[in-house]
GROMACS .gro file of C-alpha atoms in nm:
model
  219
    1MET     CA    1   1.130  -0.686   1.549
    2GLU     CA    2   1.170  -0.423   1.280
    3GLY     CA    3   1.286  -0.696   0.999
    4ILE     CA    4   0.929  -0.857   1.095
    5ASN     CA    5   0.773  -0.556   1.058
    6TYR     CA    6   0.912  -0.486   0.705
    7LEU     CA    7   0.845  -0.826   0.603
    8SER     CA    8   0.481  -0.817   0.720
    9ALA     CA    9   0.410  -0.499   0.521
   10PHE     CA   10   0.583  -0.672   0.212
   11LEU     CA   11   0.353  -0.952   0.289
   12ILE     CA   12   0.050  -0.732   0.335
   13GLY     CA   13   0.099  -0.562  -0.014
   14LEU     CA   14   0.161  -0.913  -0.156
   15ALA     CA   15  -0.180  -1.040  -0.046
   16GLY     CA   16  -0.334  -0.744  -0.115
   17GLY     CA   17  -0.236  -0.793  -0.472
   18VAL     CA   18  -0.589  -0.879  -0.577
   19HIS     CA   19  -0.752  -0.574  -0.433
   20CYS     CA   20  -0.477  -0.367  -0.605
   21VAL     CA   21  -0.576  -0.524  -0.937
   22GLY     CA   22  -0.930  -0.432  -0.866
   23MET     CA   23  -0.849  -0.063  -0.798
   24CYS     CA   24  -0.562  -0.014  -1.028
   25GLY     CA   25  -0.587  -0.293  -1.279
   26GLY     CA   26  -0.779  -0.088  -1.504
   27ILE     CA   27  -0.491   0.213  -1.474
   28VAL     CA   28  -0.227  -0.026  -1.551
   29ALA     CA   29  -0.410  -0.186  -1.864
   30ALA     CA   30  -0.490   0.193  -1.991
   31LEU     CA   31  -0.126   0.246  -1.951
   32ARG     CA   32  -0.071   0.065  -2.279
   33MET     CA   33  -0.299   0.290  -2.474
   34VAL     CA   34  -0.143   0.636  -2.362
   35SER     CA   35   0.205   0.470  -2.420
   36PRO     CA   36   0.376   0.529  -2.777
   37LYS     CA   37   0.286   0.258  -3.029
   38ASP     CA   38   0.514  -0.026  -3.071
   39ALA     CA   39   0.687   0.064  -2.763
   40ASN     CA   40   0.814  -0.181  -2.499
   41PRO     CA   41   0.531  -0.142  -2.227
   42LEU     CA   42   0.773  -0.258  -1.936
   43PRO     CA   43   0.960   0.081  -1.904
   44TYR     CA   44   0.618   0.265  -1.892
   45THR     CA   45   0.483   0.029  -1.626
   46LEU     CA   46   0.806   0.021  -1.410
   47ALA     CA   47   0.801   0.425  -1.401
   48TYR     CA   48   0.422   0.438  -1.325
   49ASN     CA   49   0.477   0.182  -1.021
   50LEU     CA   50   0.802   0.366  -0.913
   51GLY     CA   51   0.593   0.691  -0.884
   52ARG     CA   52   0.318   0.533  -0.694
   53ILE     CA   53   0.556   0.362  -0.439
   54PHE     CA   54   0.742   0.679  -0.398
   55SER     CA   55   0.408   0.846  -0.298
   56TYR     CA   56   0.348   0.559  -0.045
   57THR     CA   57   0.694   0.611   0.100
   58VAL     CA   58   0.648   0.985   0.139
   59ALA     CA   59   0.309   0.923   0.302
   60GLY     CA   60   0.492   0.660   0.532
   61ALA     CA   61   0.742   0.905   0.645
   62LEU     CA   62   0.482   1.166   0.734
   63THR     CA   63   0.269   0.947   0.950
   64GLY     CA   64   0.604   0.809   1.089
   65ALA     CA   65   0.707   1.160   1.189
   66ILE     CA   66   0.376   1.228   1.326
   67GLY     CA   67   0.404   0.907   1.524
   68HIS     CA   68   0.752   1.003   1.652
   69MET     CA   69   0.637   1.330   1.768
   70ALA     CA   70   0.331   1.208   1.942
   71SER     CA   71   0.555   0.981   2.139
   72GLU     CA   72   0.777   1.264   2.255
   73PHE     CA   73   0.502   1.475   2.374
   74ILE     CA   74   0.210   1.267   2.471
   75PRO     CA   75   0.249   1.019   2.761
   76LEU     CA   76   0.210   0.656   2.680
   77ALA     CA   77   0.176   0.743   2.317
   78ASN     CA   78   0.417   0.437   2.234
   79TYR     CA   79   0.184   0.211   2.378
   80VAL     CA   80  -0.117   0.364   2.235
   81LEU     CA   81   0.025   0.351   1.881
   82THR     CA   82   0.166  -0.013   1.940
   83LEU     CA   83  -0.181  -0.119   2.041
   84LEU     CA   84  -0.328   0.088   1.723
   85SER     CA   85  -0.086  -0.079   1.505
   86GLY     CA   86  -0.196  -0.449   1.621
   87ILE     CA   87  -0.558  -0.361   1.602
   88MET     CA   88  -0.495  -0.237   1.236
   89LEU     CA   89  -0.323  -0.537   1.141
   90LEU     CA   90  -0.566  -0.735   1.306
   91LEU     CA   91  -0.834  -0.574   1.069
   92LEU     CA   92  -0.585  -0.607   0.768
   93ALA     CA   93  -0.581  -0.979   0.840
   94CYS     CA   94  -0.972  -0.991   0.834
   95TYR     CA   95  -0.966  -0.760   0.546
   96LEU     CA   96  -0.744  -0.990   0.341
   97GLY     CA   97  -0.871  -1.308   0.453
   98LYS     CA   98  -1.236  -1.160   0.359
   99TRP     CA   99  -1.360  -1.220   0.708
  100TRP     CA  100  -1.448  -0.873   0.752
  101THR     CA  101  -1.416  -0.584   0.517
  102VAL     CA  102  -1.465  -0.298   0.735
  103LEU     CA  103  -1.160  -0.130   0.625
  104THR     CA  104  -1.349  -0.047   0.287
  105ALA     CA  105  -1.482   0.252   0.482
  106LEU     CA  106  -1.165   0.425   0.524
  107GLU     CA  107  -1.150   0.473   0.129
  108SER     CA  108  -1.402   0.784   0.190
  109PHE     CA  109  -1.155   0.963   0.371
  110GLY     CA  110  -0.928   1.047   0.071
  111LYS     CA  111  -1.160   1.101  -0.206
  112GLY     CA  112  -1.170   1.476  -0.163
  113LEU     CA  113  -0.811   1.509  -0.188
  114PHE     CA  114  -0.785   1.295  -0.501
  115SER     CA  115  -1.067   1.454  -0.681
  116LYS     CA  116  -0.827   1.762  -0.677
  117LEU     CA  117  -0.526   1.568  -0.775
  118GLN     CA  118  -0.688   1.355  -1.060
  119PRO     CA  119  -0.714   1.644  -1.308
  120VAL     CA  120  -0.366   1.733  -1.272
  121SER     CA  121  -0.251   1.376  -1.387
  122LYS     CA  122  -0.421   1.417  -1.745
  123LYS     CA  123  -0.140   1.670  -1.807
  124PHE     CA  124   0.122   1.389  -1.822
  125LEU     CA  125  -0.095   1.194  -2.081
  126PRO     CA  126  -0.006   1.083  -2.340
  127PHE     CA  127   0.327   0.939  -2.213
  128LYS     CA  128   0.599   1.074  -2.434
  129SER     CA  129   0.835   0.904  -2.217
  130PRO     CA  130   0.884   0.669  -1.917
  131MET     CA  131   0.943   0.987  -1.718
  132HIS     CA  132   0.624   1.116  -1.788
  133ALA     CA  133   0.493   0.837  -1.617
  134ILE     CA  134   0.650   0.890  -1.312
  135PRO     CA  135   0.481   1.193  -1.192
  136TYR     CA  136   0.154   1.010  -1.325
  137GLY     CA  137   0.219   0.737  -1.097
  138ILE     CA  138   0.304   0.978  -0.786
  139ILE     CA  139  -0.046   1.131  -0.824
  140TRP     CA  140  -0.224   0.780  -0.864
  141GLY     CA  141  -0.036   0.669  -0.537
  142TRP     CA  142  -0.285   0.908  -0.371
  143LEU     CA  143  -0.577   0.693  -0.486
  144PRO     CA  144  -0.814   0.622  -0.184
  145CYS     CA  145  -0.755   0.268  -0.079
  146GLY     CA  146  -0.861   0.113   0.247
  147LEU     CA  147  -0.545  -0.137   0.226
  148VAL     CA  148  -0.291   0.169   0.191
  149TYR     CA  149  -0.452   0.366   0.462
  150SER     CA  150  -0.473   0.105   0.714
  151THR     CA  151  -0.100   0.039   0.660
  152LEU     CA  152  -0.026   0.394   0.718
  153THR     CA  153  -0.217   0.372   1.028
  154TRP     CA  154   0.050   0.067   1.126
  155SER     CA  155   0.342   0.311   1.018
  156LEU     CA  156   0.226   0.548   1.316
  157ALA     CA  157   0.379   0.309   1.549
  158ALA     CA  158   0.709   0.249   1.326
  159GLY     CA  159   0.919   0.490   1.566
  160ASN     CA  160   1.041   0.760   1.323
  161ALA     CA  161   0.982   0.907   0.967
  162LEU     CA  162   1.254   0.670   0.822
  163GLN     CA  163   1.111   0.373   0.964
  164GLY     CA  164   0.786   0.497   0.865
  165ALA     CA  165   0.915   0.545   0.502
  166ALA     CA  166   1.069   0.196   0.509
  167LEU     CA  167   0.754   0.037   0.618
  168MET     CA  168   0.544   0.188   0.320
  169LEU     CA  169   0.825   0.128   0.096
  170PHE     CA  170   0.825  -0.251   0.172
  171PHE     CA  171   0.434  -0.248   0.139
  172GLY     CA  172   0.469  -0.086  -0.183
  173LEU     CA  173   0.719  -0.337  -0.320
  174GLY     CA  174   0.477  -0.635  -0.209
  175THR     CA  175   0.216  -0.491  -0.454
  176LEU     CA  176   0.444  -0.478  -0.733
  177PRO     CA  177   0.452  -0.842  -0.849
  178THR     CA  178   0.085  -0.843  -0.910
  179LEU     CA  179   0.044  -0.528  -1.096
  180LEU     CA  180   0.351  -0.627  -1.318
  181ALA     CA  181   0.168  -0.944  -1.398
  182ALA     CA  182  -0.138  -0.755  -1.446
  183SER     CA  183   0.033  -0.511  -1.710
  184ALA     CA  184   0.209  -0.830  -1.873
  185GLY     CA  185  -0.117  -1.039  -1.889
  186SER     CA  186   0.035  -1.306  -1.677
  187GLN     CA  187  -0.235  -1.517  -1.579
  188LEU     CA  188  -0.022  -1.758  -1.364
  189LEU     CA  189   0.111  -1.513  -1.141
  190LEU     CA  190  -0.237  -1.354  -1.113
  191ARG     CA  191  -0.436  -1.682  -1.022
  192GLY     CA  192  -0.174  -1.757  -0.767
  193SER     CA  193  -0.194  -1.435  -0.579
  194GLN     CA  194  -0.600  -1.475  -0.612
  195HIS     CA  195  -0.581  -1.828  -0.488
  196THR     CA  196  -0.778  -1.871  -0.148
  197VAL     CA  197  -0.533  -2.071   0.000
  198THR     CA  198  -0.252  -1.804  -0.038
  199ARG     CA  199  -0.487  -1.557   0.069
  200GLN     CA  200  -0.586  -1.740   0.375
  201VAL     CA  201  -0.243  -1.843   0.484
  202ILE     CA  202  -0.081  -1.479   0.471
  203ALA     CA  203  -0.400  -1.356   0.658
  204VAL     CA  204  -0.383  -1.605   0.955
  205LEU     CA  205  -0.002  -1.518   0.957
  206MET     CA  206  -0.091  -1.164   0.998
  207ALA     CA  207  -0.337  -1.222   1.251
  208LEU     CA  208  -0.101  -1.423   1.476
  209TYR     CA  209   0.133  -1.123   1.477
  210SER     CA  210  -0.114  -0.883   1.533
  211VAL     CA  211  -0.211  -1.074   1.838
  212LEU     CA  212   0.147  -1.064   1.953
  213LEU     CA  213   0.175  -0.667   1.875
  214ILE     CA  214  -0.180  -0.621   2.101
  215TYR     CA  215  -0.010  -0.850   2.362
  216ARG     CA  216   0.289  -0.660   2.377
  217ALA     CA  217   0.131  -0.333   2.372
  218ILE     CA  218  -0.096  -0.435   2.708
  219LEU     CA  219   0.203  -0.566   2.911
   0.00000   0.00000   0.00000
């Protein structure tokens, strides 16, 4: 089941690529303006995304650890967390399929923290080297995002910190192709990720898997 979880996390990130471009596409485009002139933008883009995915992985480890502690000290916590993960995955399916976008309300929870972190990111601008893009990406990895928050909630049921971190790592890797395409200006990949059929197929698969998780939790 772990492999299916990680694959699902990757697909969530992949299917949420359109949302990622909406949230971070402007940031990715701005990286060109703060990078050295005539420099290859790919190392800077990769470094930024490395930092962003690192933040997702750390957050996944924290939530995974919290879920593990809950399962150790709270009776039936495993069942509750599994049920919660199924419900959140179902809401993710609705979000990605644009059937119901209630998860956007989650984005308001992180605005306070990010408002304090955002000014720190300016200290790394302009980029003198790709290494300066890594801490910049780490900070922007905490940008309020309902997609990220809901996946983090799912990582609560991952079992432990390591599995929670792996779950968010695969999620972050799933978001990578679209953001790299946005940086490179690849319209073909962007159109593919934005295609209605692509989104609907992945959303339906997520919904079916969420039903399985919910069924297992209530048995």
